[in-house]
Coordinates of C-alpha atoms in Angstrom, one line a residue:
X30 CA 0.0 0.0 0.0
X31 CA 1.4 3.6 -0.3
X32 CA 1.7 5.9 2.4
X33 CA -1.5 7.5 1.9
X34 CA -3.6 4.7 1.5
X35 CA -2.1 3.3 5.3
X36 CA -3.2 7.2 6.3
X37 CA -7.0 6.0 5.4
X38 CA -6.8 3.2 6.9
X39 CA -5.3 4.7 10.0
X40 CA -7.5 7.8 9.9
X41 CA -10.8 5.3 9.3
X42 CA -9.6 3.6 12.7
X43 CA -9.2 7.0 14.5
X44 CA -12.9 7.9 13.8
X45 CA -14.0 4.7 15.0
X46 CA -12.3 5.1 17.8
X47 CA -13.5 8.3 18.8
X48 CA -17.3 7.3 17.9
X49 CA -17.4 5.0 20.9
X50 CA -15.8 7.4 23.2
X51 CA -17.5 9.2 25.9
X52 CA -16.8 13.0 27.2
X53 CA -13.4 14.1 28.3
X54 CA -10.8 12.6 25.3
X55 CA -7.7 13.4 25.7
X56 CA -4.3 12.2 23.5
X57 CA -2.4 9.2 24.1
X58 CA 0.9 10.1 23.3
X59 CA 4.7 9.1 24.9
X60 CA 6.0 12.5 25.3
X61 CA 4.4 15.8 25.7
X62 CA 5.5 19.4 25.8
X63 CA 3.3 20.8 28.1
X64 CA 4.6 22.2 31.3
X65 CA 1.3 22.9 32.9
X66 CA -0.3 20.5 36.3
X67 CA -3.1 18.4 35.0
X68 CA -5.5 16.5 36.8
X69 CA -5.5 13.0 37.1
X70 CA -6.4 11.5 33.4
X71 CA -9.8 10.8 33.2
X72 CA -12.1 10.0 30.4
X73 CA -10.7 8.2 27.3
X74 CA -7.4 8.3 25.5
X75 CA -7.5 9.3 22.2
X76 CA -4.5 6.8 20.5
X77 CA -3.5 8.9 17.5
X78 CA 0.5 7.7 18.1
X79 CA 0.6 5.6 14.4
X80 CA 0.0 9.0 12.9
X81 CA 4.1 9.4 12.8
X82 CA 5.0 9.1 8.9
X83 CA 6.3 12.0 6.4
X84 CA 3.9 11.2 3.4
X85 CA 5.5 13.1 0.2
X86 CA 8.1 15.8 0.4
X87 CA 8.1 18.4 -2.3
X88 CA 11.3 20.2 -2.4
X89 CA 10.5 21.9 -6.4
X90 CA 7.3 23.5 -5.3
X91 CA 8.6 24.0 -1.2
X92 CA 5.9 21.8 0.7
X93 CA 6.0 18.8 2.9
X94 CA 3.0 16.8 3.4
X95 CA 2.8 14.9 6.8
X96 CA 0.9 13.2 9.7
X97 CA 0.3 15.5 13.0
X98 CA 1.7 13.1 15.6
X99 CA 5.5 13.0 13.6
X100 CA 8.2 14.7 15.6
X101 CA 10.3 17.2 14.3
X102 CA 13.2 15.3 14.5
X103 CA 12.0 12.7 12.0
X104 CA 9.7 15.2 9.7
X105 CA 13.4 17.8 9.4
X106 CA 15.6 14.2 8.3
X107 CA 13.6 13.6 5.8
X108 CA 13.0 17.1 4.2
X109 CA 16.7 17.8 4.5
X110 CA 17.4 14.8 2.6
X111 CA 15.2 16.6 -0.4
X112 CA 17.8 19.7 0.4
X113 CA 14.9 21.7 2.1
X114 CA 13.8 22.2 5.6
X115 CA 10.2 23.4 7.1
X116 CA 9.7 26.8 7.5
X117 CA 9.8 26.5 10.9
X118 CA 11.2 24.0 13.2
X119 CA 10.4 24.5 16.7
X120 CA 13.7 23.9 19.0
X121 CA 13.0 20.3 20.3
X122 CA 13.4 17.2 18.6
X123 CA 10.2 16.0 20.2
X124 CA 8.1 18.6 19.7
X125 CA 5.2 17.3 16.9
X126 CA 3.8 19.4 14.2
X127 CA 0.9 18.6 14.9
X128 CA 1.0 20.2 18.4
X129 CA 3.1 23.2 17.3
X130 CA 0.3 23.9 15.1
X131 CA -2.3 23.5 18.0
X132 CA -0.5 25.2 20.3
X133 CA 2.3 27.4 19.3
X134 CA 5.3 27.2 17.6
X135 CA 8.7 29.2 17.5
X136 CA 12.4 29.5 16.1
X137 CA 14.9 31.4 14.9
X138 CA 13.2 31.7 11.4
X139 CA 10.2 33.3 12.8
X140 CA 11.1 37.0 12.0
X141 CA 10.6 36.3 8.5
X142 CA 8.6 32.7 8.0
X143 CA 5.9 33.3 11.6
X144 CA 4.8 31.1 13.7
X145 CA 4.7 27.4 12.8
X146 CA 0.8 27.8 12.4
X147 CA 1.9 30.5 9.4
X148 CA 3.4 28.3 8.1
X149 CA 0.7 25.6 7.3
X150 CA -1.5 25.9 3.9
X151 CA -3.7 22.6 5.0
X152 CA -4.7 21.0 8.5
X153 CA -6.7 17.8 8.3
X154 CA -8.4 17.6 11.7
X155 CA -10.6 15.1 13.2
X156 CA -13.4 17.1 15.3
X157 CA -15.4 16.7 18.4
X158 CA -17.9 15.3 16.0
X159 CA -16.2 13.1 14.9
X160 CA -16.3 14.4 11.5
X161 CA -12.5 14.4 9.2
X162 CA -12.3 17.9 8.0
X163 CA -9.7 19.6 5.3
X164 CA -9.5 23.0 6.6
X165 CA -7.5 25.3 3.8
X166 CA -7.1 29.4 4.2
X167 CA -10.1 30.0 1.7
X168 CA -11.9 26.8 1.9
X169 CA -15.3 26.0 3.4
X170 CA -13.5 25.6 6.9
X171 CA -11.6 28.4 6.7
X172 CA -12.9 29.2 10.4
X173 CA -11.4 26.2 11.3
X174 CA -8.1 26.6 10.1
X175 CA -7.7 30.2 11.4
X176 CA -9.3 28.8 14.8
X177 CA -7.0 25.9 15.3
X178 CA -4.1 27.3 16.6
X179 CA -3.8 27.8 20.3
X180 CA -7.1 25.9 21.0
X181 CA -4.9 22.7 22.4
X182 CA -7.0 20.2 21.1
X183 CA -10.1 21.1 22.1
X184 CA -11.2 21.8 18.6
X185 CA -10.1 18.3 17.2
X186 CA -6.8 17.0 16.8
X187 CA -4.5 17.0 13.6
X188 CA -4.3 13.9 11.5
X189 CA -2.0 15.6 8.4
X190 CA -1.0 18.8 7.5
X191 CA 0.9 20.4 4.7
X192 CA 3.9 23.1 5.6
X193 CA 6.1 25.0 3.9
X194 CA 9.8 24.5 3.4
X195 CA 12.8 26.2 2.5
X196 CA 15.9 25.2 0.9
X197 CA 19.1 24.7 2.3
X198 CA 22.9 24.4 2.4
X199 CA 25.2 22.4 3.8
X200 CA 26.5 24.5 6.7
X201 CA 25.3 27.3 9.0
X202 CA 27.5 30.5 9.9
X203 CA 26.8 32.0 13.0
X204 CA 27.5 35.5 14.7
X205 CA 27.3 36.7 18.0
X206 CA 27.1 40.5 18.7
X207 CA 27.5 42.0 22.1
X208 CA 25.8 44.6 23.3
X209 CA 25.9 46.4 26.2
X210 CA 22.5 48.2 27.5
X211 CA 19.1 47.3 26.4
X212 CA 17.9 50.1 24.2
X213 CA 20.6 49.4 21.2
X214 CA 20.2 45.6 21.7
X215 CA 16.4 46.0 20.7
X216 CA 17.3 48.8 17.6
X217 CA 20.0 46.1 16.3
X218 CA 17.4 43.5 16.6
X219 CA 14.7 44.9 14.4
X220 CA 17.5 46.1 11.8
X221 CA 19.0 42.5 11.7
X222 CA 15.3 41.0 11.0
X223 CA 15.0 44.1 8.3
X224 CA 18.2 42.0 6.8
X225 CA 19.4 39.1 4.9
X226 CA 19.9 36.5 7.4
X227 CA 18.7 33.4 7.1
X228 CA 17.9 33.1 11.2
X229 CA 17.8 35.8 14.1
X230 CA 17.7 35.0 18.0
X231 CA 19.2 36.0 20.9
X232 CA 20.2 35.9 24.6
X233 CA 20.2 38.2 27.5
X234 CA 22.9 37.0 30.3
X235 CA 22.7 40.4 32.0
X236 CA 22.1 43.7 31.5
X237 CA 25.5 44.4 29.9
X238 CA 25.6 40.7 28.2
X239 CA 23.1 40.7 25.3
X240 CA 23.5 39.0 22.1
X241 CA 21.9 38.3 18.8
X242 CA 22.7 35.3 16.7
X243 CA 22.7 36.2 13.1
X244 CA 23.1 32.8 11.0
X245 CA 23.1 32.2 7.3
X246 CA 23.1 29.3 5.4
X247 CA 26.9 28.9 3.7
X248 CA 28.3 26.1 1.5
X249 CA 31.5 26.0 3.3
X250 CA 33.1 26.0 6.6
X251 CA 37.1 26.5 7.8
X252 CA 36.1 24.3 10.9
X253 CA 32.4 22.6 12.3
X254 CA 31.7 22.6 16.0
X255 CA 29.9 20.3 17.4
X256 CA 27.3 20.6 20.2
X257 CA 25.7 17.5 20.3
X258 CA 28.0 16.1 23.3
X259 CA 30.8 17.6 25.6
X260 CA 30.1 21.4 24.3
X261 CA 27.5 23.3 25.4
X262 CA 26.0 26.0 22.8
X263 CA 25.0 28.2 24.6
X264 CA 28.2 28.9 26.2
X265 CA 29.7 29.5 23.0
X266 CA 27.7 32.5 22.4
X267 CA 29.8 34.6 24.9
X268 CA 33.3 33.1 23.5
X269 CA 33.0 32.7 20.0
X270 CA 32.1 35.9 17.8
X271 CA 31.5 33.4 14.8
X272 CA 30.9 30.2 14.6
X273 CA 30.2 26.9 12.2
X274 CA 27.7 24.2 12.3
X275 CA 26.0 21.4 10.1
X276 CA 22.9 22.3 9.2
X277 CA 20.8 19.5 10.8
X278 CA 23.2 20.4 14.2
X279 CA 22.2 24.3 13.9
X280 CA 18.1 23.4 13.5
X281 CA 19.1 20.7 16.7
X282 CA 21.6 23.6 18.9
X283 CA 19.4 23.8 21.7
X284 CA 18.1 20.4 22.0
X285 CA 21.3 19.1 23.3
X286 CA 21.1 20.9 26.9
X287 CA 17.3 22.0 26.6
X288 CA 18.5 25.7 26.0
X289 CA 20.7 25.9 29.2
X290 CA 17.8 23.9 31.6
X291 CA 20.0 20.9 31.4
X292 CA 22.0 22.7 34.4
X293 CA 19.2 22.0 37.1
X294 CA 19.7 18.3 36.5
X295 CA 23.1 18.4 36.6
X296 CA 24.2 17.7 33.0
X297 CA 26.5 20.6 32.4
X298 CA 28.9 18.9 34.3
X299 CA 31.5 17.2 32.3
X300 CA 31.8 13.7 34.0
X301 CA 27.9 13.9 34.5
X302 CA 27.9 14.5 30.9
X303 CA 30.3 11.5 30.1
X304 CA 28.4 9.4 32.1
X305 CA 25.2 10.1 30.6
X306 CA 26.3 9.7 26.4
X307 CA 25.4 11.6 24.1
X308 CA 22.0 9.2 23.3
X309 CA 20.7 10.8 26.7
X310 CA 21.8 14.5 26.1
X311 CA 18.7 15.6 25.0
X312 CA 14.9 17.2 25.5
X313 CA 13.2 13.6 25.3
X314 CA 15.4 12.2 28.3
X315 CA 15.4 15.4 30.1
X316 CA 11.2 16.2 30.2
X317 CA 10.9 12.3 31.5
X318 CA 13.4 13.2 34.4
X319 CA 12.1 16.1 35.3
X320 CA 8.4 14.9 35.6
X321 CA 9.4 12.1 37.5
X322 CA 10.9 14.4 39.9
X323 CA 7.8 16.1 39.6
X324 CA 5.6 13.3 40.6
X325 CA 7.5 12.4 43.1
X326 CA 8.4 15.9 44.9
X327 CA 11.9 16.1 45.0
X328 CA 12.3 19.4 44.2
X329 CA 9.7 20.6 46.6
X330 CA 11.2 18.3 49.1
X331 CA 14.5 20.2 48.1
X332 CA 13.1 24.0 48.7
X333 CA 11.4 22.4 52.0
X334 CA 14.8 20.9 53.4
X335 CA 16.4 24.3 52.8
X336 CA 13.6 26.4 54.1
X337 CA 12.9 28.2 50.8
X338 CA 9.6 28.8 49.0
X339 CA 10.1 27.9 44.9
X340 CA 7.2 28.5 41.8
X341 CA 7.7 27.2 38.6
X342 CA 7.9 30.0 36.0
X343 CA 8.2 28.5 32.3
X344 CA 6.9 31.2 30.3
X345 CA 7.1 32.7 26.8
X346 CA 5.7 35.6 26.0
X347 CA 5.4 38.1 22.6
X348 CA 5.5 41.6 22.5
X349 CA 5.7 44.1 20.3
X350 CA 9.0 45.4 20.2
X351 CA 9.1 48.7 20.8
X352 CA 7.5 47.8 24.2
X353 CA 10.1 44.9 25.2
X354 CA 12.6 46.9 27.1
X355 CA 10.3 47.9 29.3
X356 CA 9.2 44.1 29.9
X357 CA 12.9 43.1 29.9
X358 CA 13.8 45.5 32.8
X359 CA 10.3 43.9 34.6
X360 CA 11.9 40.4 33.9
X361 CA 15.3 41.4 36.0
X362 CA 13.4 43.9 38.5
X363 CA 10.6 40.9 39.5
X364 CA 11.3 37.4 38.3
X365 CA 15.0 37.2 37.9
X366 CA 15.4 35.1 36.0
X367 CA 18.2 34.5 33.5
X368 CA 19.3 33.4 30.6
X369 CA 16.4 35.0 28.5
X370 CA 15.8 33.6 24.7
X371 CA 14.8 36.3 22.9
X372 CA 13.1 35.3 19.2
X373 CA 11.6 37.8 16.9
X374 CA 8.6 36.7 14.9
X375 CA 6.4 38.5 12.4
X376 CA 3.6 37.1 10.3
X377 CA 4.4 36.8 6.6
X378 CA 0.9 37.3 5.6
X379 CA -0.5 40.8 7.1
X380 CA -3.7 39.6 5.8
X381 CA -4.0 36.6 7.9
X382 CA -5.6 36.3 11.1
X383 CA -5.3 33.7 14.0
X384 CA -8.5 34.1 15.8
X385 CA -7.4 32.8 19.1
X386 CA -3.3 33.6 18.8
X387 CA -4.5 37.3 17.8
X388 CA -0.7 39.1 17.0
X389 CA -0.7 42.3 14.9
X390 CA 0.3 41.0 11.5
X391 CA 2.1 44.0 10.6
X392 CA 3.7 44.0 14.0
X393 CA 7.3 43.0 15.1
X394 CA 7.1 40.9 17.9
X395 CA 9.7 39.9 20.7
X396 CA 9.3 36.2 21.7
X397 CA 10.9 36.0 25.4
X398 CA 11.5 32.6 27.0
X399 CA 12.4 32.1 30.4
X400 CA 12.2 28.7 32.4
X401 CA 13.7 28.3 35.8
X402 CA 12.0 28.3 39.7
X403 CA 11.8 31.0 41.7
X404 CA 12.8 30.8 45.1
X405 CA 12.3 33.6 47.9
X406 CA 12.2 33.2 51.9
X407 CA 8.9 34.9 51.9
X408 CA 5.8 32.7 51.1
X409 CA 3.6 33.6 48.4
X410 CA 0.2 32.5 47.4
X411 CA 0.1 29.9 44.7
X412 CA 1.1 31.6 41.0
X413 CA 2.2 35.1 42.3
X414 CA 5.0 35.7 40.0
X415 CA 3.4 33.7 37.0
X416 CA 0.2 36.4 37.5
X417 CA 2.6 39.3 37.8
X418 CA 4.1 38.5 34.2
X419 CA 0.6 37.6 33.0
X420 CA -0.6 41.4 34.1
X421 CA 2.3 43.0 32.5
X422 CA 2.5 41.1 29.5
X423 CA -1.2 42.2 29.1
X424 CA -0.6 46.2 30.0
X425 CA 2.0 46.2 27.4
X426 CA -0.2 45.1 24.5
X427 CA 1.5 41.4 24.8
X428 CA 0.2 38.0 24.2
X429 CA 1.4 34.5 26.4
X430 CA 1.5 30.8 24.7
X431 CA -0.7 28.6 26.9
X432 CA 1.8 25.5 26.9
X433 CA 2.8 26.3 30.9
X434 CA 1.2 27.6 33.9
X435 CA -1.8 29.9 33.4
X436 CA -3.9 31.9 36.1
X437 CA -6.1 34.6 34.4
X438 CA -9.3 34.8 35.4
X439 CA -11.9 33.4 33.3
X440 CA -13.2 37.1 31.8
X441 CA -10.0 38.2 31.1
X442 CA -8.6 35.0 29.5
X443 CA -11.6 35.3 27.2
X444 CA -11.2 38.6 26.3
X445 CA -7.6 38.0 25.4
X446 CA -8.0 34.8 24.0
X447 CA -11.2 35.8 21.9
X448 CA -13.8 33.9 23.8
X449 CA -16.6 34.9 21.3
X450 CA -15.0 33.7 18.4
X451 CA -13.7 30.5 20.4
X452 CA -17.8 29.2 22.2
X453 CA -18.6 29.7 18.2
X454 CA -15.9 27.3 16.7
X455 CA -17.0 24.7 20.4
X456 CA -20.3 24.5 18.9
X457 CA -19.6 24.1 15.3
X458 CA -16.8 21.6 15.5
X459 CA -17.5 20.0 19.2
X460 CA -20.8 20.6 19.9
X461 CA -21.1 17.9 22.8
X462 CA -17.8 19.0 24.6
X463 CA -16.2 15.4 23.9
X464 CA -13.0 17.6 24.4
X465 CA -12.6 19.8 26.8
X466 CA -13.1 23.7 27.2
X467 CA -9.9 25.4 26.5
X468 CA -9.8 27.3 29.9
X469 CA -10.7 24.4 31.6
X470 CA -8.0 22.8 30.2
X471 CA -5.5 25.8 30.5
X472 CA -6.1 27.4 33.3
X473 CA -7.8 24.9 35.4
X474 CA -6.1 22.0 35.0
X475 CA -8.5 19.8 33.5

């Protein structure tokens, strides 16, 4: 059989599945990217895992057709073997497109390509309804389509989409630039998107250590360095003013330690590191570790032992740039928090609209990620610092992904997250709430 005739039979068995299922589905899946508490799972399990296989790569015409539950990992390998890449790859090798493009995706390429959801032309989603709908920018679920991102699966869940790719070259060339106070780092960063690079992040170690990563795509290198094992990328950033990688080890630069998060389990430490193998250095091995720690307190019994109060703050946040100084002095004034991964991201189409992801699409917008605990003497109630950053994201005419920890209130998430628009698309697509609401399941815990 070819590839997309196993898709039929595999998407005939999903909504056969879901038919006999009552209220409250939810995914089966080995490896998730949420970083929010959850209740315990109740309901039925959803098994959509089989729907893991690249169906056709198109690298003349720049598309890749493909199931929603393949990783990233798998879904890049085989478009670079075509000499193209999608659009955008979100930094984690587990990360699946079809959750990127139901919750929200991110990367270097974002300045110029958008969000991974931008990025899409098709999304084939299976509905509360159990109905199997194509949803295209102008076809007759074009509501759909512009609804789907950031509703978490409570809309349906993604059985194919089609993305866009982009060509590419052998190696990568990277630059660091320095800078020194806030205000210039932000000017530099909206001249370096206004440019010709092929990527554009950056890092804030400090107030006087800011840097933006300006890569290209190159077809040689004087020397490749290697980040998959005993270095540590992000280190390099303050070393080496330019630097050389493999293509497939650029996309993958940040997988290796988890950004810099590897640190709290002890993995920057170079007999740890040895000890552990490369196989292990990675975001897979490192989520399972930390939610077992998780489920079984150690951390809290940790901050307990010590006398110390901790919150989780995993967080990223867009804003419009010419408002994310001011947020970055809130970050080291109140949270603390540092590194910062700073990603810039614009739509490509200023005509598109995401009804519940709502950016400006003729806006430049700062992506800042920030992932760490929190720890004071004082005690504070339950999501103080998380609210804080959700109240100032908001006065600054900001937006927050919905991936981690969430506490607005149920009027104001709504009126951010476009709650009229939103109870439409419920009743259309899910009208018995098989799934579950999306601040329920965001804010709630459900």
């Amino acid at each position: 059989m070819t590839p997309r005739e196993v898709f039929a039979q595999k998407r005939a068995r999903a909504v056969e599945q879901l038919a006999v299922s009552g209220p409250g589905v939810r995914l089966a899946k080995d490896t998730s990217n949420l970083f929010r508490d959850r209740r315990p799972p109740a309901g039925t399990r959803l098994d959509l895992r089989a729907f893991n296989q690249v169906l056709e790569v198109n690298a003349a015409q720049g598309w890749v057709d493909v199931e929603g539950m393949t990783p990233y990992d798998a879904l890049t390998d085989a478009t670079l073997q075509q000499g193209t890449m999608p659009a955008v790859v979100p930094e984690l090798k587990s990360i699946t497109i079809g959750g990127a493009a139901a919750g929200v995706g991110i990367e270097a390429t974002s300045f110029r390509q958008g969000l991974v959801h931008e990025s899409l032309s098709e999304i084939e989603v299976l509905t509360g309804d159990g109905r199997v709908l194509v949803c295209t920018p102008d076809g007759a679920h074009r509501d759909l389509f512009f609804g789907f991102p950031s509703s978490y699966g409570t809309l349906g869940y993604c059985l194919r989409l089609k993305a866009r790719t982009v060509p590419v070259r052998p190696y990568v060339e990277v630059v660091h630039h320095r800078y020194r106070d806030s205000r210039h780092f932000f000017e530099e960063l909206a001249e370096r998107c206004a440019g010709d690079a092929d990527f554009v992040d950056g890092v804030v170690f400090g107030p006087e250590a800011l840097y933006i990563n300006e890569a290209r795509f190159v077809g040689d290198a004087p020397g490749i360095s290697d980040y998959s094992f005993q270095q540590i990328y992000y280190r390099s950033i303050r070393t080496k003013p330019v630097d050389y990688l493999k293509a497939r080890d650029y996309i993958w630069r940040w997988d290796t330690d988890w950004f810099w998060c590897s640190k709290n389990l002890g993995a920057q430490n170079p007999l740890v590191r040895r000890l552990l193998g490369r196989k292990r250095l990675n975001s897979r091995f490192y989520t399972r570790v930390m939610r077992r720690s998780s489920r079984w307190g150690l951390t809290d019994l940790a901050d307990r032992l010590r006398r110390r109060h901790a919150e989780s703050v995993i967080q990223d946040v867009d804003i419009p740039i010419e408002r994310a100084e001011e947020l970055l002095s809130f970050l080291e004034r109140e949270i603390g928090i540092r590194p910062v991964w700073i990603c810039p991201v614009r739509s490509p189409d200023p005509n598109a609209q995401f009804d519940l992801y709502p950016l400006r699409p003729e806006t430049l917008y700062v992506n800042f990620g920030f992932w760490d605990r929190v720890t004071t003497r004082k005690a504070y109630p339950p999501g103080h610092f998380n609210r804080l950053i959700e109240r100032k994201v908001s006065e600054l005419g900001g937006i927050k992904s919905l991936y981690s920890a969430s506490y607005f209130p149920e009027d104001e998430f709504w009126g951010i997250y476009n709650g009229a628009v939103y109870r439409e698309l419920k009743a259309k697509y899910d009208p018995n709430g098989r799934f579950e609401d999306l601040y329920a399941k965001c804010v709630r815990g459900a």
